[in-house]
Short mmCIF file of C-alpha atoms in Angstrom, two decimals:
data_model
loop_
_atom_site.label_atom_id
_atom_site.label_comp_id
_atom_site.label_asym_id
_atom_site.label_seq_id
_atom_site.Cartn_x
_atom_site.Cartn_y
_atom_site.Cartn_z
CA MET E 290 -74.73 -6.95 -59.63
CA SER E 291 -75.82 -3.38 -58.86
CA SER E 292 -74.27 -0.40 -60.61
CA PHE E 293 -72.42 0.40 -57.37
CA ASP E 294 -70.94 -3.12 -57.22
CA GLY E 295 -69.78 -2.68 -60.81
CA ARG E 296 -68.16 0.66 -60.07
CA ARG E 297 -66.28 -0.70 -57.07
CA LYS E 298 -65.09 -3.66 -59.14
CA LYS E 299 -63.69 -1.28 -61.76
CA LEU E 300 -62.03 0.76 -59.02
CA ARG E 301 -60.13 -2.28 -57.79
CA SER E 302 -58.43 -2.59 -61.16
CA LEU E 303 -57.31 1.03 -60.97
CA VAL E 304 -56.05 0.55 -57.41
CA ARG E 305 -53.93 -2.39 -58.61
CA GLN E 306 -52.57 -0.28 -61.45
CA ALA E 307 -51.58 2.35 -58.88
CA GLU E 308 -49.62 -0.40 -57.09
CA ALA E 309 -51.68 -0.06 -53.93
CA ASP E 310 -53.50 -2.65 -51.82
CA ALA E 311 -56.36 -0.34 -50.85
CA LEU E 312 -57.72 3.15 -51.47
CA LEU E 313 -59.07 5.50 -48.82
CA VAL E 314 -61.82 7.51 -50.55
CA THR E 315 -62.20 10.85 -48.78
CA ASN E 316 -64.07 12.84 -51.44
CA PHE E 317 -67.75 12.66 -50.40
CA LYS E 318 -68.98 12.77 -54.01
CA ASN E 319 -66.73 9.81 -54.82
CA VAL E 320 -68.13 7.94 -51.81
CA THR E 321 -71.64 8.57 -53.15
CA TYR E 322 -70.61 7.38 -56.61
CA LEU E 323 -69.20 4.12 -55.24
CA THR E 324 -71.88 3.31 -52.66
CA GLY E 325 -75.07 5.31 -53.21
CA PHE E 326 -74.73 6.89 -49.75
CA THR E 327 -75.78 10.55 -49.93
CA GLY E 328 -74.57 11.71 -46.52
CA ASP E 329 -71.23 13.25 -45.72
CA ASP E 330 -68.56 12.90 -42.99
CA SER E 331 -67.90 9.34 -44.18
CA TYR E 332 -64.88 7.76 -45.85
CA LEU E 333 -64.75 4.54 -47.86
CA PHE E 334 -61.87 2.13 -47.25
CA ALA E 335 -61.73 0.02 -50.42
CA THR E 336 -59.39 -2.98 -50.57
CA LEU E 337 -58.90 -5.30 -53.53
CA ASP E 338 -61.72 -7.57 -52.38
CA ASP E 339 -63.98 -5.63 -50.00
CA GLU E 340 -65.05 -2.20 -48.73
CA VAL E 341 -65.75 -0.62 -45.36
CA LEU E 342 -67.54 2.69 -44.90
CA VAL E 343 -66.20 4.65 -41.93
CA THR E 344 -69.13 6.69 -40.65
CA ASP E 345 -70.99 7.65 -37.45
CA PRO E 346 -74.31 6.79 -35.72
CA ARG E 347 -76.22 9.67 -37.32
CA TYR E 348 -76.35 7.77 -40.59
CA THR E 349 -77.16 4.23 -39.45
CA THR E 350 -80.77 4.23 -40.68
CA GLN E 351 -79.90 6.15 -43.85
CA LEU E 352 -77.17 3.64 -44.67
CA GLU E 353 -79.57 0.73 -44.22
CA GLU E 354 -81.88 2.35 -46.77
CA GLU E 355 -79.33 3.57 -49.30
CA CYS E 356 -76.65 0.87 -49.32
CA PRO E 357 -77.73 -2.25 -47.43
CA GLY E 358 -75.06 -4.89 -47.05
CA LEU E 359 -72.14 -2.47 -47.05
CA ASN E 360 -69.62 -3.12 -44.27
CA LEU E 361 -69.62 -0.31 -41.73
CA GLU E 362 -67.20 1.06 -39.15
CA ILE E 363 -69.43 3.14 -36.87
CA ARG E 364 -67.45 5.79 -35.01
CA GLU E 365 -68.82 6.22 -31.52
CA PRO E 366 -68.99 9.71 -29.96
CA GLY E 367 -65.47 10.91 -29.22
CA VAL E 368 -63.84 8.71 -31.85
CA THR E 369 -62.32 10.84 -34.60
CA MET E 370 -62.40 10.04 -38.30
CA LEU E 371 -58.65 9.51 -38.17
CA GLN E 372 -59.02 6.98 -35.36
CA GLY E 373 -61.77 5.16 -37.25
CA VAL E 374 -59.73 5.01 -40.45
CA THR E 375 -56.63 3.88 -38.57
CA ALA E 376 -58.54 1.04 -36.90
CA VAL E 377 -59.85 -0.23 -40.25
CA ALA E 378 -56.46 0.10 -41.92
CA LYS E 379 -54.71 -1.87 -39.18
CA ARG E 380 -57.27 -4.67 -39.35
CA ALA E 381 -56.91 -4.85 -43.13
CA SER E 382 -53.14 -5.36 -42.84
CA VAL E 383 -52.44 -3.67 -46.17
CA GLU E 384 -48.88 -2.81 -47.09
CA ARG E 385 -49.57 0.07 -49.48
CA LEU E 386 -52.51 2.37 -48.76
CA GLY E 387 -53.68 4.72 -51.52
CA LEU E 388 -54.94 8.21 -50.70
CA GLU E 389 -56.90 10.63 -52.89
CA GLY E 390 -54.34 13.36 -53.47
CA SER E 391 -56.89 16.01 -54.43
CA SER E 392 -59.03 15.37 -51.35
CA ALA E 393 -56.92 14.16 -48.40
CA THR E 394 -55.24 17.17 -46.81
CA LEU E 395 -51.49 17.26 -46.25
CA SER E 396 -52.09 17.36 -42.51
CA PHE E 397 -54.26 14.23 -42.71
CA GLN E 398 -51.62 12.45 -44.78
CA GLN E 399 -48.84 13.36 -42.36
CA THR E 400 -50.85 12.14 -39.37
CA LEU E 401 -51.64 8.85 -41.10
CA VAL E 402 -47.94 8.30 -41.70
CA LYS E 403 -47.39 8.55 -37.94
CA GLU E 404 -50.35 6.34 -37.07
CA LEU E 405 -49.59 3.65 -39.65
CA PRO E 406 -45.78 3.34 -39.61
CA SER E 407 -45.84 -0.15 -41.13
CA GLN E 408 -47.91 0.92 -44.15
CA LYS E 409 -46.62 2.88 -47.12
CA LEU E 410 -48.93 5.67 -48.26
CA VAL E 411 -49.42 6.04 -52.01
CA VAL E 412 -50.87 9.37 -53.16
CA THR E 413 -53.15 8.78 -56.16
CA GLU E 414 -54.79 11.23 -58.54
CA ASN E 415 -58.34 11.00 -59.86
CA LEU E 416 -58.84 7.23 -59.76
CA VAL E 417 -62.57 7.49 -59.02
CA GLU E 418 -62.92 10.58 -61.21
CA ARG E 419 -61.62 8.53 -64.15
CA LEU E 420 -64.54 6.17 -63.64
CA ARG E 421 -66.98 9.05 -63.28
CA LEU E 422 -66.02 10.31 -66.75
CA ILE E 423 -68.08 7.55 -68.35
CA LYS E 424 -71.71 7.50 -67.23
CA ASP E 425 -73.53 4.18 -66.94
CA LYS E 426 -77.20 3.68 -67.80
CA ASP E 427 -78.45 4.71 -64.35
CA GLU E 428 -76.47 7.93 -64.51
CA ILE E 429 -77.63 8.74 -68.02
CA ASP E 430 -81.25 8.08 -67.07
CA ALA E 431 -80.93 10.35 -64.03
CA THR E 432 -79.47 13.11 -66.22
CA ARG E 433 -82.36 12.72 -68.66
CA VAL E 434 -84.74 13.28 -65.76
CA ALA E 435 -82.78 16.37 -64.70
CA CYS E 436 -83.07 17.76 -68.25
CA GLN E 437 -86.81 17.06 -68.34
CA GLN E 438 -87.38 18.70 -64.97
CA ALA E 439 -85.34 21.71 -66.10
CA ARG E 440 -87.50 22.14 -69.19
CA ARG E 441 -90.77 21.77 -67.30
CA ALA E 442 -89.73 24.35 -64.71
CA TYR E 443 -88.53 26.75 -67.41
CA ASP E 444 -91.67 26.36 -69.51
CA VAL E 445 -93.93 27.23 -66.58
CA VAL E 446 -91.78 30.17 -65.45
CA ARG E 447 -91.45 31.51 -68.99
CA ALA E 448 -95.20 31.37 -69.51
CA GLY E 449 -95.73 33.50 -66.42
CA LEU E 450 -93.08 36.15 -67.04
CA THR E 451 -94.17 39.78 -66.82
CA PRO E 452 -92.10 42.96 -67.37
CA ASP E 453 -92.35 43.88 -63.68
CA MET E 454 -90.69 40.67 -62.49
CA THR E 455 -87.12 41.06 -61.29
CA GLU E 456 -84.13 38.84 -61.93
CA LEU E 457 -84.47 37.63 -58.36
CA ASP E 458 -88.15 36.82 -58.91
CA VAL E 459 -87.34 34.68 -61.94
CA ALA E 460 -84.55 32.82 -60.14
CA ALA E 461 -86.83 32.08 -57.18
CA GLU E 462 -89.63 30.88 -59.47
CA LEU E 463 -87.26 28.49 -61.26
CA GLU E 464 -86.22 26.97 -57.94
CA TYR E 465 -89.81 26.64 -56.78
CA ARG E 466 -91.08 25.09 -60.02
CA ALA E 467 -88.16 22.68 -60.26
CA ARG E 468 -88.94 21.37 -56.79
CA ARG E 469 -92.63 21.11 -57.65
CA PHE E 470 -91.67 18.86 -60.57
CA GLY E 471 -89.72 16.54 -58.28
CA ALA E 472 -86.22 18.01 -58.32
CA LYS E 473 -84.05 18.03 -55.23
CA SER E 474 -82.94 21.57 -56.05
CA LEU E 475 -81.44 23.63 -58.81
CA SER E 476 -77.97 22.49 -59.85
CA PHE E 477 -76.61 25.94 -58.91
CA PRO E 478 -78.06 29.37 -58.14
CA ALA E 479 -79.79 30.40 -61.34
CA ILE E 480 -78.20 33.15 -63.43
CA VAL E 481 -80.81 35.66 -64.58
CA ALA E 482 -79.35 38.75 -66.25
CA VAL E 483 -81.20 41.55 -68.02
CA GLY E 484 -79.69 43.38 -71.00
CA PRO E 485 -76.18 44.74 -70.31
CA ARG E 486 -75.87 42.56 -67.21
CA SER E 487 -75.94 39.48 -69.44
CA ALA E 488 -72.42 40.41 -70.55
CA LEU E 489 -71.37 38.96 -67.19
CA PRO E 490 -71.15 35.18 -67.79
CA HIS E 491 -71.80 34.47 -64.08
CA ALA E 492 -74.09 37.37 -63.23
CA ARG E 493 -75.94 37.18 -59.93
CA PRO E 494 -79.65 38.04 -59.95
CA THR E 495 -80.58 41.50 -58.74
CA SER E 496 -83.72 43.58 -58.38
CA GLN E 497 -83.46 44.69 -62.02
CA ARG E 498 -86.80 44.27 -63.82
CA ILE E 499 -86.79 42.04 -66.89
CA GLY E 500 -88.82 44.63 -68.75
CA ALA E 501 -85.96 47.12 -68.46
CA ASP E 502 -84.31 45.85 -71.66
CA ASP E 503 -85.09 43.87 -74.79
CA PHE E 504 -83.78 40.51 -73.60
CA THR E 505 -82.82 38.49 -70.55
CA LEU E 506 -80.33 35.62 -70.28
CA ILE E 507 -81.35 32.67 -68.07
CA ASP E 508 -78.84 29.97 -67.09
CA TRP E 509 -80.26 27.23 -64.89
CA GLY E 510 -80.12 23.52 -64.22
CA VAL E 511 -81.81 20.91 -62.07
CA ASN E 512 -80.49 18.38 -59.58
CA SER E 513 -82.83 15.44 -60.06
CA GLY E 514 -81.65 13.83 -56.82
CA LEU E 515 -77.99 13.16 -57.54
CA TYR E 516 -77.39 14.05 -61.20
CA MET E 517 -77.55 17.50 -62.73
CA SER E 518 -78.50 19.35 -65.89
CA ASP E 519 -77.24 22.73 -67.13
CA LEU E 520 -78.97 24.89 -69.77
CA THR E 521 -78.97 28.49 -70.99
CA ARG E 522 -81.49 30.40 -73.09
CA ILE E 523 -82.44 34.02 -73.65
CA VAL E 524 -85.93 35.46 -73.45
CA VAL E 525 -86.72 38.40 -75.73
CA THR E 526 -89.03 40.72 -73.84
CA GLY E 527 -88.84 43.61 -76.33
CA ARG E 528 -87.86 43.83 -79.98
CA ILE E 529 -85.28 41.79 -81.82
CA SER E 530 -82.69 44.39 -82.79
CA PRO E 531 -80.39 43.81 -85.78
CA LYS E 532 -77.45 43.43 -83.37
CA LEU E 533 -79.25 40.82 -81.30
CA ARG E 534 -80.28 38.94 -84.43
CA LYS E 535 -76.70 38.91 -85.74
CA ILE E 536 -75.02 37.87 -82.47
CA TYR E 537 -77.65 35.28 -81.67
CA GLY E 538 -77.30 33.81 -85.13
CA VAL E 539 -73.54 33.47 -84.76
CA VAL E 540 -73.81 31.81 -81.34
CA LEU E 541 -76.51 29.41 -82.51
CA LYS E 542 -74.51 28.48 -85.61
CA ALA E 543 -71.44 27.84 -83.47
CA GLN E 544 -73.37 25.72 -80.99
CA LEU E 545 -75.09 23.59 -83.62
CA ALA E 546 -71.82 22.99 -85.46
CA ALA E 547 -70.01 21.99 -82.25
CA ILE E 548 -72.80 19.61 -81.25
CA ASP E 549 -72.78 18.09 -84.72
CA ALA E 550 -69.02 17.47 -84.40
CA ILE E 551 -69.28 15.51 -81.15
CA ARG E 552 -68.34 11.87 -81.54
CA PRO E 553 -65.98 9.35 -79.94
CA GLY E 554 -62.31 10.00 -80.64
CA LEU E 555 -62.42 13.80 -80.88
CA THR E 556 -60.69 15.76 -78.15
CA GLY E 557 -62.26 18.49 -76.09
CA GLU E 558 -59.97 20.96 -77.82
CA GLN E 559 -61.13 19.88 -81.29
CA VAL E 560 -64.81 20.35 -80.44
CA ASP E 561 -64.08 23.73 -78.86
CA ARG E 562 -62.22 24.76 -82.02
CA VAL E 563 -65.30 24.13 -84.19
CA ALA E 564 -67.37 26.70 -82.29
CA ARG E 565 -64.49 29.11 -81.67
CA ARG E 566 -63.60 29.27 -85.37
CA ILE E 567 -67.15 30.29 -86.32
CA ILE E 568 -67.31 32.98 -83.65
CA THR E 569 -63.83 34.28 -84.52
CA ARG E 570 -64.55 34.44 -88.25
CA ALA E 571 -67.68 36.48 -87.47
CA GLY E 572 -65.45 39.03 -85.71
CA PHE E 573 -66.32 38.15 -82.11
CA GLY E 574 -63.36 35.95 -81.14
CA LYS E 575 -62.27 38.18 -78.24
CA ALA E 576 -65.85 38.24 -76.95
CA PHE E 577 -65.85 34.45 -76.35
CA GLY E 578 -63.59 34.18 -73.34
CA HIS E 579 -64.45 30.85 -71.77
CA GLY E 580 -64.30 27.18 -72.72
CA LEU E 581 -67.04 25.64 -74.83
CA GLY E 582 -68.27 23.23 -72.17
CA HIS E 583 -67.75 20.87 -69.28
CA GLY E 584 -68.91 17.53 -68.00
CA THR E 585 -71.88 17.18 -65.66
CA GLY E 586 -72.81 14.44 -63.21
CA LEU E 587 -72.81 14.32 -59.43
CA GLU E 588 -71.28 17.79 -59.66
CA ILE E 589 -72.26 20.55 -62.05
CA HIS E 590 -68.69 20.95 -63.27
CA GLU E 591 -66.88 17.69 -63.94
CA ALA E 592 -64.42 16.32 -66.45
CA PRO E 593 -64.14 16.25 -69.39
CA ARG E 594 -63.80 19.84 -70.54
CA LEU E 595 -64.33 21.22 -74.01
CA ALA E 596 -61.70 23.94 -74.16
CA VAL E 597 -58.39 25.02 -75.62
CA GLY E 598 -55.63 22.63 -74.57
CA GLN E 599 -57.93 19.78 -73.56
CA LYS E 600 -56.50 16.57 -75.04
CA THR E 601 -58.90 14.07 -73.44
CA LYS E 602 -60.67 12.10 -76.16
CA LEU E 603 -64.44 11.81 -76.01
CA GLU E 604 -65.82 8.34 -75.28
CA PRO E 605 -69.34 6.88 -75.32
CA GLY E 606 -71.08 7.63 -72.03
CA MET E 607 -69.54 11.04 -71.45
CA ILE E 608 -71.99 13.91 -70.91
CA VAL E 609 -70.88 17.46 -71.72
CA THR E 610 -72.41 20.89 -71.99
CA VAL E 611 -72.01 22.87 -75.23
CA GLU E 612 -72.31 26.56 -74.39
CA PRO E 613 -70.66 29.09 -76.70
CA GLY E 614 -71.24 32.75 -75.91
CA ILE E 615 -70.56 36.26 -77.10
CA TYR E 616 -70.34 39.01 -74.46
CA VAL E 617 -70.30 42.71 -75.35
CA PRO E 618 -69.78 45.07 -72.36
CA GLY E 619 -72.43 47.76 -72.20
CA TRP E 620 -74.77 45.87 -74.52
CA GLY E 621 -75.17 42.33 -73.20
CA GLY E 622 -74.33 38.72 -73.87
CA VAL E 623 -75.81 35.73 -75.63
CA ARG E 624 -75.10 32.16 -74.55
CA ILE E 625 -76.91 29.01 -75.69
CA GLU E 626 -76.32 25.81 -73.72
CA ASP E 627 -77.44 22.20 -73.95
CA ASP E 628 -76.43 18.88 -72.40
CA VAL E 629 -75.06 16.32 -74.86
CA LEU E 630 -74.38 12.60 -74.45
CA VAL E 631 -71.54 11.04 -76.44
CA THR E 632 -72.82 7.82 -78.03
CA ARG E 633 -71.07 5.01 -79.89
CA THR E 634 -72.04 6.49 -83.24
CA GLY E 635 -71.96 10.20 -82.41
CA HIS E 636 -74.06 12.08 -79.90
CA GLU E 637 -77.53 12.67 -78.44
CA VAL E 638 -78.80 16.02 -77.20
CA LEU E 639 -80.46 15.36 -73.84
CA SER E 640 -82.04 18.81 -73.39
CA ASP E 641 -84.82 19.91 -75.70
CA VAL E 642 -85.78 23.51 -74.89
CA PRO E 643 -86.48 25.30 -78.23
CA LYS E 644 -83.69 27.72 -79.21
CA GLN E 645 -84.43 29.34 -82.56
CA LEU E 646 -84.50 33.11 -82.02
CA GLU E 647 -88.23 33.27 -82.76
CA ASP E 648 -88.74 30.67 -79.99
CA CYS E 649 -87.18 33.13 -77.55
CA LEU E 650 -89.83 35.80 -78.10
CA LEU E 651 -92.01 36.28 -75.07
CA GLY E 652 -95.63 36.17 -76.14
#
């Protein structure tokens, strides 16, 4: 049994629990998760004993390569997705058809009601996403590769940094090197922020030179093909000021303590509290304005979240980022981020870019 067969088997149990006879999967990432198909414009009609992918002729060859043996409903030119789905649903003769509430639009739902008057529509929430919370071996291995590619790209770019390079130059080099090491792309547009601009957690790269201040924050990740990594480090291009040493030390202490706390049974809120308490006691509580972390996978931001109010308990197979930060307007910000796997006995840090302050010194 392939990993995709196993995922679809688990989905059937959730569909039964939702008191439905089938689920129409309209979220393209969920379709990929369940089938391995990496295209879009395709929906999966999953019953309690079989599946049909509703797609179009553009993807025939791709489907043969990526998910051979999967039943297909090929929409000919002029046949809409709604018509293709309706045809499959009528042939399946299901009484209760589940829809992904967070993906299927209200208009689509209303039209299906008209087209399938004999079937009751059941709006579901996050059935596939619940499965995606726990990564299987293939997903964990792919994330390891993404972490390795991220480090290799960063190491090469860091070794070639010069004061005259701009934030945009560094971001472009990271993308280029990641692809050279086999990545599909970066996980997201790299954040490269010099000095005071690093106080913006989601700063966009500009033409600011990295030699214009003492340090630069770099937040990047790699898409290894389907699965993603997410890391943050700073590079010290000038001197280590007392303020930088103090703030960096607090952030690193908070991150290491939070990572050390990760184990099955703790909630996202409890792990967040470990880091937040350290930062608050150091006098920087108001300067840490975001959650501690998030899940990664087919998307760069997935469940679970490590943040205030998050009651989901960690389970083996979950992958989360741990990324505390302190941001001081007019001075800058420090964030340290790694990808962490929850294991049966605790945790494993998947990313291994050095992060002691002395490791951040350029040259």
